[in-house]
mmCIF file of C-alpha atoms in Angstrom:
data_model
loop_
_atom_site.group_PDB
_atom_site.id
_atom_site.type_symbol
_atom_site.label_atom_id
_atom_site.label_comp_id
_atom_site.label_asym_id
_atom_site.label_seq_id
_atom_site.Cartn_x
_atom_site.Cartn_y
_atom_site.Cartn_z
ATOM 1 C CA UNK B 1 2.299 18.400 19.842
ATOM 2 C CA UNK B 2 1.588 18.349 16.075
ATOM 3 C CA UNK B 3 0.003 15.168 14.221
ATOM 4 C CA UNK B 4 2.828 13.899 11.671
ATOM 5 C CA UNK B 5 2.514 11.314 9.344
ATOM 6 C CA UNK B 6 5.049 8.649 7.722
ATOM 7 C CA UNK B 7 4.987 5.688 5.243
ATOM 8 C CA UNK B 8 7.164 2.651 5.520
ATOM 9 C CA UNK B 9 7.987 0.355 2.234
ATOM 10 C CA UNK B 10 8.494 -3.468 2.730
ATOM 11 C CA UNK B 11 9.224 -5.963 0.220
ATOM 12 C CA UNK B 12 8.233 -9.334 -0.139
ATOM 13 C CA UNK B 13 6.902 -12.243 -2.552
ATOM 14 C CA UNK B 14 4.454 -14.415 -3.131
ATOM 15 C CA UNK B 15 4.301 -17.396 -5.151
ATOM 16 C CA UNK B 16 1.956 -17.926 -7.849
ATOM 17 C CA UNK B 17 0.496 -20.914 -9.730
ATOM 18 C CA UNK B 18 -0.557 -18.602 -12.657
ATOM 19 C CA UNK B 19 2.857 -16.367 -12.916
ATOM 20 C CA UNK B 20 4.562 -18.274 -15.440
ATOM 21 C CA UNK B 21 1.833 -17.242 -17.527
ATOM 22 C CA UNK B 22 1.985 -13.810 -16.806
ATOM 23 C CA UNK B 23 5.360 -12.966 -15.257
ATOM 24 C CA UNK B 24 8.631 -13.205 -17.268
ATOM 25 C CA UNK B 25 10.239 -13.685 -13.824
ATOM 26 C CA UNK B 26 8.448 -17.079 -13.296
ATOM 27 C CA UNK B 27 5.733 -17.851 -10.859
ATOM 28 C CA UNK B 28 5.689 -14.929 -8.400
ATOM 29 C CA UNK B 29 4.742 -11.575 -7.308
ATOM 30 C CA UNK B 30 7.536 -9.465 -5.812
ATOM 31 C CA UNK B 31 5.506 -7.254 -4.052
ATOM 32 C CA UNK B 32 6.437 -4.212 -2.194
ATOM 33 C CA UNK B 33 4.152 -2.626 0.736
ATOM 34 C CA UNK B 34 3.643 0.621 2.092
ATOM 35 C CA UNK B 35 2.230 1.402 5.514
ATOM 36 C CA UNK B 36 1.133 5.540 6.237
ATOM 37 C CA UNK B 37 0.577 5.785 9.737
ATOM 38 C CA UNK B 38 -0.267 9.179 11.757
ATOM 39 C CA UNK B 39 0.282 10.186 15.110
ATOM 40 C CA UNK B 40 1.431 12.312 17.817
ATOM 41 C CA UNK B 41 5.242 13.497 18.005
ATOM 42 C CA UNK B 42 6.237 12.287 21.447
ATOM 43 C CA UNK B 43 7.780 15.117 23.121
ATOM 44 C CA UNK B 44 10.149 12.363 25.035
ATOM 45 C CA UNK B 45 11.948 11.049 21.782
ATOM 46 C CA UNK B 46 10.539 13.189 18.393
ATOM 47 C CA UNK B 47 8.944 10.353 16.913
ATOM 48 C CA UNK B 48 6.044 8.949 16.340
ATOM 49 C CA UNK B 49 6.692 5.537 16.474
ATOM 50 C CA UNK B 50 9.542 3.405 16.937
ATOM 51 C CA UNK B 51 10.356 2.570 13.042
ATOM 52 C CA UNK B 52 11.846 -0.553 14.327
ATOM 53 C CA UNK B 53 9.262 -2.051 15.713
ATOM 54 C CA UNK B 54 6.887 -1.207 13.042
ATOM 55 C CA UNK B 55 9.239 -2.960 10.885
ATOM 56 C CA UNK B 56 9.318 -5.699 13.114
ATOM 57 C CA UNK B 57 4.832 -6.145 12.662
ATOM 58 C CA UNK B 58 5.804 -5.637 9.001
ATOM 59 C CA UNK B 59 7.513 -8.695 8.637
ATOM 60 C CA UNK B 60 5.495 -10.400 11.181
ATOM 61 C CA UNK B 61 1.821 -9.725 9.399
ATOM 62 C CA UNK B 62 3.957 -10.259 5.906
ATOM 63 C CA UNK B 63 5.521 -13.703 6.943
ATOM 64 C CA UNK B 64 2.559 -16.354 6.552
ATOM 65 C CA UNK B 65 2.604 -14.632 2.777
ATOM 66 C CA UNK B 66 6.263 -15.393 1.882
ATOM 67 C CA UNK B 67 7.331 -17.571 -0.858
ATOM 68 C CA UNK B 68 3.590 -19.027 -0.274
ATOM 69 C CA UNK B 69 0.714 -19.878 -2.692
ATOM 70 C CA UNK B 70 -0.803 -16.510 -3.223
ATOM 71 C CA UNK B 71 -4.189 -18.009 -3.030
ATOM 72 C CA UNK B 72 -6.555 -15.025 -3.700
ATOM 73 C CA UNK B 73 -5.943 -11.590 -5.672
ATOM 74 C CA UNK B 74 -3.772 -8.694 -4.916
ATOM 75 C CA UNK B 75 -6.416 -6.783 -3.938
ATOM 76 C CA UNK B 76 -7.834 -9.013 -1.615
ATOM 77 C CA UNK B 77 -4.189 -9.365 0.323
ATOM 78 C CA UNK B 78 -4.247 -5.892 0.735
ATOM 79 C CA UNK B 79 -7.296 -5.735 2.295
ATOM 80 C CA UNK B 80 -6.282 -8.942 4.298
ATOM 81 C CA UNK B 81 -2.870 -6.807 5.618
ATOM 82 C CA UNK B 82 -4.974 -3.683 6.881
ATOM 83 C CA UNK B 83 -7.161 -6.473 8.911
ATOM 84 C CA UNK B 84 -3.957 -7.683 10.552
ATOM 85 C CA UNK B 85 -1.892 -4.367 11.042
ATOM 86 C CA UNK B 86 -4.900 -2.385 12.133
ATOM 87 C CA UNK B 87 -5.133 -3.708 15.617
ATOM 88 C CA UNK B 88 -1.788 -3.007 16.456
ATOM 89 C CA UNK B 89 -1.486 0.318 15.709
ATOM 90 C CA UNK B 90 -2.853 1.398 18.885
ATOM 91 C CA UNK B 91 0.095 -0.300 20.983
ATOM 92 C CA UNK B 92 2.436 2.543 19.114
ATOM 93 C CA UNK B 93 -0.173 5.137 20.007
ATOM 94 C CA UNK B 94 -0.653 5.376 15.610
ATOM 95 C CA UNK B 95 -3.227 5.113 13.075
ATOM 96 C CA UNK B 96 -2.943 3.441 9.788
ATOM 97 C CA UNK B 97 -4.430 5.892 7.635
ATOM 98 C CA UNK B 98 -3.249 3.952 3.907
ATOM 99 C CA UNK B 99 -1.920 0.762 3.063
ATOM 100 C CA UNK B 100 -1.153 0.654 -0.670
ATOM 101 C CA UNK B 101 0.585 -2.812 -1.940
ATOM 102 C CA UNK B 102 2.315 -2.471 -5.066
ATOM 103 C CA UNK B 103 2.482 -5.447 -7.275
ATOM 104 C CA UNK B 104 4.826 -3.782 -10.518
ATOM 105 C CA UNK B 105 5.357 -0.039 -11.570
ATOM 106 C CA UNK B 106 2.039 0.212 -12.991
ATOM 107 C CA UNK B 107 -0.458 -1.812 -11.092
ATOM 108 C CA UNK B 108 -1.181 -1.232 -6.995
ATOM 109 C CA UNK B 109 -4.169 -1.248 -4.627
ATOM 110 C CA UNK B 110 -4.529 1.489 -2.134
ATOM 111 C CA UNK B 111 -6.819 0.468 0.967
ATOM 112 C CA UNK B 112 -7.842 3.905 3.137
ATOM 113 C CA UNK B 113 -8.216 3.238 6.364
#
């Protein structure tokens, strides 16, 4: 089987004590996320993963973020969310390969795995 690789985008925010300084939409950071995973096509259903469940560890690994204090820089989240999805890649038989967390059109922190 061939090696095939797919990104999945999740939103979410964060609050932030500085945004009113910074943000004309008031103190947060809408962020949106995207996971690249690789793997093998399974011969028994021609995917890689189910994109359900990887949604599902999304939200999960997202959740103790939402409408929170962001408490330490964008950059450092995104390292912090390739620490927690990492380890449970191998229960879909996947690799993260990127995680790159957008925080507006012109500003976002890739993390290679």
């Amino acid at each position: 089987m061939s090696t095939v690789r797919l990104a999945r985008r999740h939103s979410f925010q964060c609050l932030s004590p500085a945004g009113l300084n910074f943000s004309p939409n008031g103190p947060a950071h809408h962020y949106e996320l995207e996971v690249y995973v690789e793997g093998e096509m399974r011969e028994t259903t021609g995917m890689v993963l189910n994109i359900r469940e990887l949604d599902r560890l999304i939200g999960e690994v997202v959740a103790p973020f939402t409408m929170k204090p962001l408490e330490v820089p964008s950059e450092v989240l995104a390292t912090q969310l390739v620490a927690r999805i990492q380890p449970c890649m191998a229960s879909f038989n996947s690799r993260l390969i990127k995680l790159r967390l957008i925080e507006n059109p012109d500003l976002w922190f890739d993390v290679w795995v």
